[in-house]
Short mmCIF file of C-alpha atoms and ligand atoms in Angstrom, two decimals:
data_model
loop_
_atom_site.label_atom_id
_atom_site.label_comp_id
_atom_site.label_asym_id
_atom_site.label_seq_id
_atom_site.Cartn_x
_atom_site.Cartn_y
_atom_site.Cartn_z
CA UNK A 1 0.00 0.00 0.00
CA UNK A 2 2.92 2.47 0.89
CA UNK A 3 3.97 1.89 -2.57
CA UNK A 4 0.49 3.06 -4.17
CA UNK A 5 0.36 6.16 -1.28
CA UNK A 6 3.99 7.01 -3.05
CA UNK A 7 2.23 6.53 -6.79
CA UNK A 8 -0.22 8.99 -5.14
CA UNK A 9 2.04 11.28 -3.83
CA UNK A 10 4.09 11.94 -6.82
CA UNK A 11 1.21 12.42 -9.50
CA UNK A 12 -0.40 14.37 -6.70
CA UNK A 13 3.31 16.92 -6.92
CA UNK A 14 3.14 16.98 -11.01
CA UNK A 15 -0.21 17.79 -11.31
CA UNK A 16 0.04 20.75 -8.57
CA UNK A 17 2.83 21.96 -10.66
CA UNK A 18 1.23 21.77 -13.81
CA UNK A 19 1.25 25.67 -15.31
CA UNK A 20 -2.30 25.17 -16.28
CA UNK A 21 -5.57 23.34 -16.27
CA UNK A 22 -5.11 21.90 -19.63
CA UNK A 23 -1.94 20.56 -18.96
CA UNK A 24 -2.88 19.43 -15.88
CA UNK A 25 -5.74 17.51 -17.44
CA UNK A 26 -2.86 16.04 -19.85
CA UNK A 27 -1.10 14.80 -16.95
CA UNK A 28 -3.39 13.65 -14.94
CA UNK A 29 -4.75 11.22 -17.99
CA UNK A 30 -0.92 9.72 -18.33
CA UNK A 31 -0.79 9.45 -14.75
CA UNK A 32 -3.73 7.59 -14.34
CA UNK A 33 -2.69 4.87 -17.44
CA UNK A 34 0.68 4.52 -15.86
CA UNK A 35 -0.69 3.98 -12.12
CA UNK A 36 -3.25 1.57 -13.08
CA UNK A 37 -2.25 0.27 -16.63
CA UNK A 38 -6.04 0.42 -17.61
CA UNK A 39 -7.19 -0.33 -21.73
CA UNK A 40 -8.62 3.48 -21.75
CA UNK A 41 -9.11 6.08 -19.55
CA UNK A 42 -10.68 9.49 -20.54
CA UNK A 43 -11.55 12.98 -18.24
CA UNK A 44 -14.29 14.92 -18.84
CA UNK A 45 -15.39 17.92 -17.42
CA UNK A 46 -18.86 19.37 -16.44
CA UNK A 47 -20.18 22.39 -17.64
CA UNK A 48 -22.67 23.99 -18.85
CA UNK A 49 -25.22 21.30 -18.73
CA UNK A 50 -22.63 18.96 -20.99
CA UNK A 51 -19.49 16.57 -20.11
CA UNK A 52 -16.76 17.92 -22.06
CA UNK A 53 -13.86 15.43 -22.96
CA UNK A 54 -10.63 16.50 -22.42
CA UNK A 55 -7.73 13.86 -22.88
CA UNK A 56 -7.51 10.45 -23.09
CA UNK A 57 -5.54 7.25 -23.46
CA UNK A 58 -6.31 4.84 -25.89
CA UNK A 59 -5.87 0.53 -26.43
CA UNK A 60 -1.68 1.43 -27.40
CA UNK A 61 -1.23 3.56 -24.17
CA UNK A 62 -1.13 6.95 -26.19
CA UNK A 63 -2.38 10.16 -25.29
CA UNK A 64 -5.65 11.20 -27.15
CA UNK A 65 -7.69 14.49 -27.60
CA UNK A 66 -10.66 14.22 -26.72
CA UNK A 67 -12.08 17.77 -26.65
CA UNK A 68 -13.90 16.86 -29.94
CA UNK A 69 -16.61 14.52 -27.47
CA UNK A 70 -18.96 15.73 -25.22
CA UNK A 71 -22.38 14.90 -24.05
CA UNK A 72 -25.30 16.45 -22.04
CA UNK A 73 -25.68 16.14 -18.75
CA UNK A 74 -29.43 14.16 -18.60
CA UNK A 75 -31.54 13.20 -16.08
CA UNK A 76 -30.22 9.98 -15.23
CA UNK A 77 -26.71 11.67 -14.95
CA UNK A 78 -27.97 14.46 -13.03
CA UNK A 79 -29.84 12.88 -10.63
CA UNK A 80 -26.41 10.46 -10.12
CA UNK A 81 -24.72 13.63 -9.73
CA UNK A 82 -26.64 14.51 -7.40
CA UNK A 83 -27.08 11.46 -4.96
CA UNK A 84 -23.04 11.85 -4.71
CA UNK A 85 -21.51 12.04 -1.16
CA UNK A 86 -19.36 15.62 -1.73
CA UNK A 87 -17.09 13.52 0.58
CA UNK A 88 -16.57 10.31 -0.67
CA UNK A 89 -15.16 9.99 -3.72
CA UNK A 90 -16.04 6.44 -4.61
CA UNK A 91 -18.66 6.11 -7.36
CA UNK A 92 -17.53 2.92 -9.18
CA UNK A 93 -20.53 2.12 -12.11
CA UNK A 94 -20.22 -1.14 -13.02
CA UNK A 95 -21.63 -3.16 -15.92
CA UNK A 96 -25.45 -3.59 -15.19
CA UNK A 97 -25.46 -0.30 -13.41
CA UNK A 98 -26.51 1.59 -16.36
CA UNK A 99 -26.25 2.40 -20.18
CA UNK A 100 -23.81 5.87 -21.19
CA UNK A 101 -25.39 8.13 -23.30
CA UNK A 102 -22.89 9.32 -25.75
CA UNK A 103 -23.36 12.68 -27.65
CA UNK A 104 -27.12 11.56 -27.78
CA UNK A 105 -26.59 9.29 -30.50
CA UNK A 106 -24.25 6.16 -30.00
CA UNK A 107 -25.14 4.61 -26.64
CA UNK A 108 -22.23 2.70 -25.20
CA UNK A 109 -23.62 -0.08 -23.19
CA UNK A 110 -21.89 -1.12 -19.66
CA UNK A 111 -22.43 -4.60 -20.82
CA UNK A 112 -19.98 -4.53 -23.83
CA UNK A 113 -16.89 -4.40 -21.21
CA UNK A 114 -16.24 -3.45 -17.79
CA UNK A 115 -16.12 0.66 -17.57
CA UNK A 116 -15.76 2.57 -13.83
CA UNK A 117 -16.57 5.75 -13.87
CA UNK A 118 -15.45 8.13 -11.02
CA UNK A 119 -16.89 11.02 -10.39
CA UNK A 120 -13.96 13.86 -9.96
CA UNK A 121 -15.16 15.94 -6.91
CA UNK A 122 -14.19 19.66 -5.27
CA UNK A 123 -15.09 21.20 -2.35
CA UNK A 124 -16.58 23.61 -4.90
CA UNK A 125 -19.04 20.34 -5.93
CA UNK A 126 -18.99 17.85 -9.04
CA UNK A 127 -16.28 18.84 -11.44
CA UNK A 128 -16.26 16.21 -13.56
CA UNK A 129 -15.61 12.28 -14.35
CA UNK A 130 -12.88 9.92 -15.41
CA UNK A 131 -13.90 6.48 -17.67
CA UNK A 132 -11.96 3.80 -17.19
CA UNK A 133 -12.16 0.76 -19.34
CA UNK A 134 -11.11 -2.64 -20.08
CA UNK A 135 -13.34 -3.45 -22.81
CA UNK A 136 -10.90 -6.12 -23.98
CA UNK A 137 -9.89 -7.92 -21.04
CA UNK A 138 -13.27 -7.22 -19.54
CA UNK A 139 -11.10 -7.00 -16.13
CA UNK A 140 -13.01 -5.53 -13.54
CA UNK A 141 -10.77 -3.26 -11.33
CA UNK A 142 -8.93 -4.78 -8.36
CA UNK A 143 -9.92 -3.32 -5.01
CA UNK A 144 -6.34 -1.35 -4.83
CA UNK A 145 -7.00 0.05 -8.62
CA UNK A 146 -10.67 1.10 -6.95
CA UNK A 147 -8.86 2.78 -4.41
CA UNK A 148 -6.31 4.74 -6.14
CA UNK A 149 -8.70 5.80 -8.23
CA UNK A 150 -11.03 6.89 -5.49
CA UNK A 151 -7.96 8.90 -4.12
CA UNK A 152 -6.85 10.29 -7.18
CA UNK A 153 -10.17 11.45 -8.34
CA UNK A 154 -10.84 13.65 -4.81
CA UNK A 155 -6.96 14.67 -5.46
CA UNK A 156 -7.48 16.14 -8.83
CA UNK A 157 -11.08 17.30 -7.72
CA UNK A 158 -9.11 19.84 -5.70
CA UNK A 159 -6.32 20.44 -7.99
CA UNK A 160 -8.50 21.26 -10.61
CA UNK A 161 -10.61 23.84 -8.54
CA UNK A 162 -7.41 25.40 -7.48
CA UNK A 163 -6.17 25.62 -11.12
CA UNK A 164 -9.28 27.16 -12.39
CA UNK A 165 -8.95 29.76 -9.90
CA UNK A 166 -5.50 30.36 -10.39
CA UNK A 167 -7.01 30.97 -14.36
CA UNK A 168 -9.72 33.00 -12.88
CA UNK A 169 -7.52 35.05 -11.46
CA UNK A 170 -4.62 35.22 -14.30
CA UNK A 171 -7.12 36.37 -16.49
CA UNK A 172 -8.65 38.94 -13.74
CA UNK A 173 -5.40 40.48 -14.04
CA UNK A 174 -4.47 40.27 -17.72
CA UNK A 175 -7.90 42.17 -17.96
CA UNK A 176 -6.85 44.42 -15.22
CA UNK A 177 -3.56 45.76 -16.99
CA UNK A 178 -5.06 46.22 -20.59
CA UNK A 179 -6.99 47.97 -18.50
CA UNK A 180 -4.41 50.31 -16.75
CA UNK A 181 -2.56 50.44 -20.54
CA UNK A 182 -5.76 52.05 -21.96
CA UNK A 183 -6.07 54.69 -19.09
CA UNK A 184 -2.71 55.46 -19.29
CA UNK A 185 -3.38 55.96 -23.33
CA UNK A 186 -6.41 58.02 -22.40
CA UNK A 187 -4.86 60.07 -19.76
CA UNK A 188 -2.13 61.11 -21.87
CA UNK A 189 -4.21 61.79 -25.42
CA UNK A 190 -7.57 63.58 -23.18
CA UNK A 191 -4.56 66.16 -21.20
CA UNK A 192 -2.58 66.54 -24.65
CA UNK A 193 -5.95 66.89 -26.67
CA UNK A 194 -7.99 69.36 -24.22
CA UNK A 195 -5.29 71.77 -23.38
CA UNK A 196 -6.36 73.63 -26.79
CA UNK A 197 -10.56 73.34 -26.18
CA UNK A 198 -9.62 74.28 -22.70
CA UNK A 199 -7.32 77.31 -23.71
CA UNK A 200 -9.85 78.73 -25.92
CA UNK A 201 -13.03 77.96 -23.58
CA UNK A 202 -11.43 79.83 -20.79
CA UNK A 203 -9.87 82.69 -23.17
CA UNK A 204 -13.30 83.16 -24.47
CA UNK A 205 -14.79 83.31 -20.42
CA UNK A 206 -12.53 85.47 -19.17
CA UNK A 207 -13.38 87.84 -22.07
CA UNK A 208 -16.94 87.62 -21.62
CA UNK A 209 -16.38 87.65 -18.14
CA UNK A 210 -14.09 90.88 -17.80
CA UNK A 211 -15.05 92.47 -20.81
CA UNK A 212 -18.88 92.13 -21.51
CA UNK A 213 -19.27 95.57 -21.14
CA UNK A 214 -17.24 96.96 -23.86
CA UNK A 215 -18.59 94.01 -26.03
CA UNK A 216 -21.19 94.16 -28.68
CA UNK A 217 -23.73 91.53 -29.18
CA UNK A 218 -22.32 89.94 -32.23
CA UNK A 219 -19.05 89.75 -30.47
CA UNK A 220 -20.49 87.98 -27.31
CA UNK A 221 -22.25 85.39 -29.44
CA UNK A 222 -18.62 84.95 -31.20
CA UNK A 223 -17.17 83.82 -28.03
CA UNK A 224 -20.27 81.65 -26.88
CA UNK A 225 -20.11 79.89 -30.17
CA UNK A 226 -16.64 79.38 -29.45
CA UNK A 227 -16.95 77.78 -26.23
CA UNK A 228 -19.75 75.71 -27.41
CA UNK A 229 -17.90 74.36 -30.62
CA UNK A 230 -14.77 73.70 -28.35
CA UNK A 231 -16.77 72.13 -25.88
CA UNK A 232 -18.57 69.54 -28.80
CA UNK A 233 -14.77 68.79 -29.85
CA UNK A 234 -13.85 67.60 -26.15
CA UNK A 235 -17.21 65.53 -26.15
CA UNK A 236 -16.47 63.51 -29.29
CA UNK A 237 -12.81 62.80 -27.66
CA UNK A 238 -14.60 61.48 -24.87
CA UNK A 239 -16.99 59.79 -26.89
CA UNK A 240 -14.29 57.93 -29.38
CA UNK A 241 -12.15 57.19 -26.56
CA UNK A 242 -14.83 55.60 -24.47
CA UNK A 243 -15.77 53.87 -27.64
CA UNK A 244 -12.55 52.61 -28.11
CA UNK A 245 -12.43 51.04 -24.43
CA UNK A 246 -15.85 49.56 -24.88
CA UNK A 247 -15.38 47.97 -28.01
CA UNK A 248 -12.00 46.38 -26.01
CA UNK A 249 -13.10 45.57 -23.45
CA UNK A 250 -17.61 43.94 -23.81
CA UNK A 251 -17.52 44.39 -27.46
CA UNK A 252 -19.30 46.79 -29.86
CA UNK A 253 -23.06 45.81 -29.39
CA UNK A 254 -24.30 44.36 -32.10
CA UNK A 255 -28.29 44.31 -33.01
CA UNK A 256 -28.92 45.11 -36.22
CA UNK A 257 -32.25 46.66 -37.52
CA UNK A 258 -34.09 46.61 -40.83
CA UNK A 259 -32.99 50.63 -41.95
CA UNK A 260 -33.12 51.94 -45.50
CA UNK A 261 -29.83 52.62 -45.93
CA UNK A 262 -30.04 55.30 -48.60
CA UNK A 263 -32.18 57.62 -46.16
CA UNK A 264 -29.68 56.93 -43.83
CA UNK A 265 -26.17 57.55 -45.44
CA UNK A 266 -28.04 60.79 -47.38
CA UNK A 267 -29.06 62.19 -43.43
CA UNK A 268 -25.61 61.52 -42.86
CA UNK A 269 -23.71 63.48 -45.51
CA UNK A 270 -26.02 66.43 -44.57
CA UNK A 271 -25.10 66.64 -41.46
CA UNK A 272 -21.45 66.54 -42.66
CA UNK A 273 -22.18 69.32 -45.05
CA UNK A 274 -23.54 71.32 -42.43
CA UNK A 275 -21.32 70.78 -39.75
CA UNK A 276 -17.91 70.51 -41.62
CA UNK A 277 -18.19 74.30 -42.26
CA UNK A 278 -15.42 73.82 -45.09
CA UNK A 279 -17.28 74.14 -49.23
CA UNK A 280 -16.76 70.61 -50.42
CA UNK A 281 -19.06 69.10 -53.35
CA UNK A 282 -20.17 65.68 -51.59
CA UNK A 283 -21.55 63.68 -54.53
CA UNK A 284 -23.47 60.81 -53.58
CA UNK A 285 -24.36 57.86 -55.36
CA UNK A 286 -25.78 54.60 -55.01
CA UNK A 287 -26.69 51.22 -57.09
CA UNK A 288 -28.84 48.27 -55.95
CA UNK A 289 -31.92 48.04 -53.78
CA UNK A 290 -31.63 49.94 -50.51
CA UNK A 291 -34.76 50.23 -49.05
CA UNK A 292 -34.23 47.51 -46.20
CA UNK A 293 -31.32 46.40 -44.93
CA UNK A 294 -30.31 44.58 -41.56
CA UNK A 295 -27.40 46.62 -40.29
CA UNK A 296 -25.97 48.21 -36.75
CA UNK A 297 -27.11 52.05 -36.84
CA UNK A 298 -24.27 53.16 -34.49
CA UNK A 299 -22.01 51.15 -35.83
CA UNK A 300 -22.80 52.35 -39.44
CA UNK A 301 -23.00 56.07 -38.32
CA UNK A 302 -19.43 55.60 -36.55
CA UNK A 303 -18.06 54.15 -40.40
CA UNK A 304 -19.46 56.77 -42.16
CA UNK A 305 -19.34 59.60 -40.14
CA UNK A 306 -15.32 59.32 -39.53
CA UNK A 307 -14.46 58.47 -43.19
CA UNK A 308 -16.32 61.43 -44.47
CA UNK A 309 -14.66 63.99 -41.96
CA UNK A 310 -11.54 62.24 -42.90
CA UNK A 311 -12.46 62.81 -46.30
CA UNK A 312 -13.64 66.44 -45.21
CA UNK A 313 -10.58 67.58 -43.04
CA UNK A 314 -7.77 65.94 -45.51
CA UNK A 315 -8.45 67.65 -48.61
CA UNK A 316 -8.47 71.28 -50.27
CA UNK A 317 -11.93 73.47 -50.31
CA UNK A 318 -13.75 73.39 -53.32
CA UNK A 319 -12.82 69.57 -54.17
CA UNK A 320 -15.44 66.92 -54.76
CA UNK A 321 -16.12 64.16 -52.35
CA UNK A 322 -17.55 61.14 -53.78
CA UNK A 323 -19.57 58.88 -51.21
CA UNK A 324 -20.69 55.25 -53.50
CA UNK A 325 -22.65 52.74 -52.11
CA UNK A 326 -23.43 49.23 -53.61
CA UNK A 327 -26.17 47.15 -52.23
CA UNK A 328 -25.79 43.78 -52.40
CA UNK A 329 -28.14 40.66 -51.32
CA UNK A 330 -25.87 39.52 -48.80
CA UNK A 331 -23.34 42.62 -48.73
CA UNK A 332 -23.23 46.24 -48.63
CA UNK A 333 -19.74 48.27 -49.94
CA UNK A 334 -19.55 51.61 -49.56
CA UNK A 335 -16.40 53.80 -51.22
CA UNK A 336 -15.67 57.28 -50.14
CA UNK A 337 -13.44 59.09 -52.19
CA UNK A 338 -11.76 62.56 -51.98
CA UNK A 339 -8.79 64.75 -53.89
CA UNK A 340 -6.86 65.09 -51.07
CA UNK A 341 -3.07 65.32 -49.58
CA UNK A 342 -3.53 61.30 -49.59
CA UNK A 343 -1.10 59.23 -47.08
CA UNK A 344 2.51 57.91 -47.53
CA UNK A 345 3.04 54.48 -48.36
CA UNK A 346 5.14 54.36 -44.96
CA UNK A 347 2.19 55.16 -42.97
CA UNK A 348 -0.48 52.75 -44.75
CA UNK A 349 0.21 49.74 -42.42
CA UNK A 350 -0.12 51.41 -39.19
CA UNK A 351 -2.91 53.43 -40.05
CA UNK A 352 -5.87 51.73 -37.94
CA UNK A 353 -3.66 51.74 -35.04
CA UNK A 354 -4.77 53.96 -31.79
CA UNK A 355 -3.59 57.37 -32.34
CA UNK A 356 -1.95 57.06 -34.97
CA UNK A 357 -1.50 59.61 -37.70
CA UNK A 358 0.11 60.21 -40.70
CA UNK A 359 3.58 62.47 -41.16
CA UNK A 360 2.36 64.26 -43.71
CA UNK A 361 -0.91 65.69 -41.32
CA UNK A 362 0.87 66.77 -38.77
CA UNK A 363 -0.34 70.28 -39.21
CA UNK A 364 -3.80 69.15 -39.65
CA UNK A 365 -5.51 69.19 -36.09
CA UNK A 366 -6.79 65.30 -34.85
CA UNK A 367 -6.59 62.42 -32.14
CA UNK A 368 -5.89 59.56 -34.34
CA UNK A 369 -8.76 58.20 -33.37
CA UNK A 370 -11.44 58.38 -35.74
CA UNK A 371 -9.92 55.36 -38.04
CA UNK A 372 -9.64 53.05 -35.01
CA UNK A 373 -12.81 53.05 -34.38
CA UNK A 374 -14.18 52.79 -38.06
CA UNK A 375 -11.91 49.52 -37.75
CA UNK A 376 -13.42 48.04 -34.68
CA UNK A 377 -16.93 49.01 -36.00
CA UNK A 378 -16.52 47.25 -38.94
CA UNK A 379 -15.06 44.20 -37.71
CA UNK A 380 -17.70 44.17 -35.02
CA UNK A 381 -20.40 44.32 -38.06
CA UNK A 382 -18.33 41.07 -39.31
CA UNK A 383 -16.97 43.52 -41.99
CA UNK A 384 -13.70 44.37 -43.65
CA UNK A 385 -12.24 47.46 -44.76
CA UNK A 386 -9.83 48.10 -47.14
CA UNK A 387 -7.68 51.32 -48.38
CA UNK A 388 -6.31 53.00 -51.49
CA UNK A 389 -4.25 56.15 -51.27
CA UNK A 390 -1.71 58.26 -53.89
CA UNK A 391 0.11 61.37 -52.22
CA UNK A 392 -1.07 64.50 -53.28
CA UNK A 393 -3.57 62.92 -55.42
CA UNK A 394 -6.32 60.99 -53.01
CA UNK A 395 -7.65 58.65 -50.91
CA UNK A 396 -10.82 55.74 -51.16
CA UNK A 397 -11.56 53.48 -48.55
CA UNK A 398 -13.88 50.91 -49.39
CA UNK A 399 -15.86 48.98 -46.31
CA UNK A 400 -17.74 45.48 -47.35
CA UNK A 401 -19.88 44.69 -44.27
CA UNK A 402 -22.41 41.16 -44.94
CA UNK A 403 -26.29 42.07 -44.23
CA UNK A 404 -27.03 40.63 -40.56
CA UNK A 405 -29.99 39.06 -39.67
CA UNK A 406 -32.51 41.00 -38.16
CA UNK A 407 -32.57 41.00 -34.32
CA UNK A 408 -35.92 39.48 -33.28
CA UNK A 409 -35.79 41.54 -30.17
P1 ATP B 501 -9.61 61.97 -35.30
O1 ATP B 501 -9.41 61.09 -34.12
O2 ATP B 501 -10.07 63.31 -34.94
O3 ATP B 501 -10.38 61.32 -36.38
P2 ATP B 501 -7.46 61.79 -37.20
O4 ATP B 501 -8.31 62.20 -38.34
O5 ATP B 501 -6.05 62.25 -37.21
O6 ATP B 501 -8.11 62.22 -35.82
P3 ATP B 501 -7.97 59.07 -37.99
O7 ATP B 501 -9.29 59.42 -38.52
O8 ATP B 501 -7.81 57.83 -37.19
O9 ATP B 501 -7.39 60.23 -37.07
O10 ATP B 501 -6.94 59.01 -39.19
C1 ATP B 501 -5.61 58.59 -38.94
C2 ATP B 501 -4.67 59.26 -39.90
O11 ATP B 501 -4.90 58.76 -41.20
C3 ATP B 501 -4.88 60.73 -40.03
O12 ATP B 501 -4.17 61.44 -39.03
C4 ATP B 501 -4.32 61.02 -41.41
O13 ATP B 501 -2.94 61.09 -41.34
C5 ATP B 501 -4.69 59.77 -42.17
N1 ATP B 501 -5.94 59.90 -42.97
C6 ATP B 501 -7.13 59.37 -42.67
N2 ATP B 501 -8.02 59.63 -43.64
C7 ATP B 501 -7.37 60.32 -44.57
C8 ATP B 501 -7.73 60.88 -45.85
N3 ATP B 501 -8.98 60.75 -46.32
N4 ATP B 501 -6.78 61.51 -46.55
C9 ATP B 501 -5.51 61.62 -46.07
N5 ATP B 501 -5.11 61.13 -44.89
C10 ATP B 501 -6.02 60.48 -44.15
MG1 MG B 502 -10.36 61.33 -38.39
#
């Protein structure tokens, strides 16, 4: 017996050291075949209403994958599950015990060899089971095999638990440092990209503030339209950042709605044209059926809105902006188009990266922003995007996002 306790005691010392839970699993499979030299052996672990396989051993003592099986948890297993003694470990089924229901279409019967299955117990409750089998031998397990197993399955009950915390809590923290990388991001584009809105909110104050008196009316509306437009800049920095952070952190939601997307995108451009205060000739135009299309409003709005300002802010007065859109059955492309200062081939590759912007617009105010989002709202809409640019000539960027199907909701 001292012998087995040492068998024990060693797997027991690998396993805790595993790095992880699917390596433990890996382990703990090998271990098993080499402590009781079983046919087969196989782990899988409860959740969500199913058994999930996880590794094996098969007939020539190899290591299998088994992550491919799985089976739901019925009511004969459940109520099993839940007759079990948290603190006994010792749940041997044998033959006429009952019949396993496998992926709910092959039933392995008990009575075509002798299978145990233990159930693999926490303190945390049923994790999971191990099969063993000796289908060709028809062997039944030995009263020291029953044992060890009994041991080993309470062992790696609590091994198990420990390791999925120890995930839990690797992944609490991964989580928690993208998260402390992003505020740092924030921190350092919101105090670099406010000092201006700020500068000229409280320049145009103080005026009003000291100097009302002495001010005509058309000169104190000058200054209140300042702080307002200044203050609408700072907002959509908040906005895109906080956009940014949501979309890495829960994900962009996605529920798309039936929306005619020719009203839509022609709403759009005339807001741009009213808000983008520079003359451009926006020329819209558009070819397929449009009138109902399942698509993410926000998400389109976000596309659309920054690749027209883009368009907007990165090329002369005067030139023409063309916005196409091509409606497909299962697709929708949209192209926008301007004669603008275009963007170096150097800069291409990195431009859907945060804050990033091109050498050649340094002079041109932005956040680097706008384009990172467009990105994450298309790939959120299960889109791609795609870009085309000659210095001093133009830009098009073309977005192909696949009609969704309308959220029932
Ligand atoms: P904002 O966050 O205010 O949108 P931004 O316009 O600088 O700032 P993005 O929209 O992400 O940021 O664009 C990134 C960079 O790509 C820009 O700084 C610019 O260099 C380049 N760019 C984007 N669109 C165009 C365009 N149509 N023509 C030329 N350069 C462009
Ligand atoms: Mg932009």
């Amino acid at each position: 017996m001292i012998v087995h306790l040492r068998t024990v005691l060693a797997v027991t010392n690998e396993l805790i050291s595993c790095p992880n839970l699917d390596t433990t699993l890996r382990q703990a499979v090998e271990a098993i075949r080499d402590a009781l030299d079983v046919e087969r052996c196989a782990i899988f672990i409860a959740q969500d209403g199913f058994l999930h396989g996880t590794y094996g051993t098969d007939m020539q003592h190899q290591t299998t994958d088994e992550h491919a099986n799985q089976f739901p948890i019925n009511e004969i297993w459940q109520q099993r599950i839940d007759r079990l003694n948290p603190h006994d470990a010792q749940w041997i089924v044998t033959e006429d015990d009952m019949q396993m229901e496998w992926t709910g279409e092959e039933t392995i019967s008990l009575k075509k060899g002798w299978i145990a299955i233990t159930p693999i117990q926490a303190v945390g409750g049923f994790k999971g089971l191990l099969f063993n089998d000796t289908a060709i031998t028809h062997a039944p397990l030995d009263a020291v095999q029953q044992e060890i197993v009994s041991v080993f399955c309470s062992l790696l009950g609590r091994i198990i638990e420990n390791k999925e915390g120890e995930e839990d809590l690797r992944k609490a923290l991964a989580s928690e440092k993208e998260l402390g990388d992003l505020k740092s991001r924030f921190i350092a584009t919101i105090s670099h990209e406010f000092r201006t809105p700020m500068a000229v909110i409280q320049s145009s104050a103080e005026l009003l503030k000291y100097y009302s008196d002495r001010m005509d009316e058309a000169n104190k509306h000058r200054q209140l339209d300042k702080i307002e437009d200044h203050i609408e800049i700072m907002t959509t920095l908040l906005t895109n950042v906080l956009t940014i952070s949501r979309a890495d952190t829960v994900g962009l939601p996605l529920s798309p709605l039936a929306i005619n997307v020719m009203n839509f995108c022609s709403g759009l451009i005339e807001e741009i044209r009213l808000t983008s205060g520079k003359a451009h000739e926006i020329i819209f135009s558009s070819v397929g059926d449009h009138s109902s299309y399942a698509l993410n409003e926000t998400l389109l709005r976000q596309i659309i809105t920054n690749l027209l300002t883009n368009a907007v802010k990165y090329s002369p007065e005067g030139s023409k902006i063309e916005f196409n859109m091509q409606c497909e059955t299962d697709k929708i492309l949209i192209a926008v188009h301007d004669e603008g200062i275009g963007i170096p081939d150097a800069d291409l590759k990195h431009l859907f990266e945060d804050f990033y912007r091109a050498k050649n617009a340094e002079m041109i105010p932005g956040t680097g922003l706008g384009l990172s989002i467009v990105k994450r709202a298309v790939q959120a809409h299960g889109g791609t995007i795609h870009v085309d640019s000659t210095v001093g000539t133009g830009t098009t960027f073309t977005v192909t996002l696949p009609i969704l199907d309308v959220d029932p909701t």
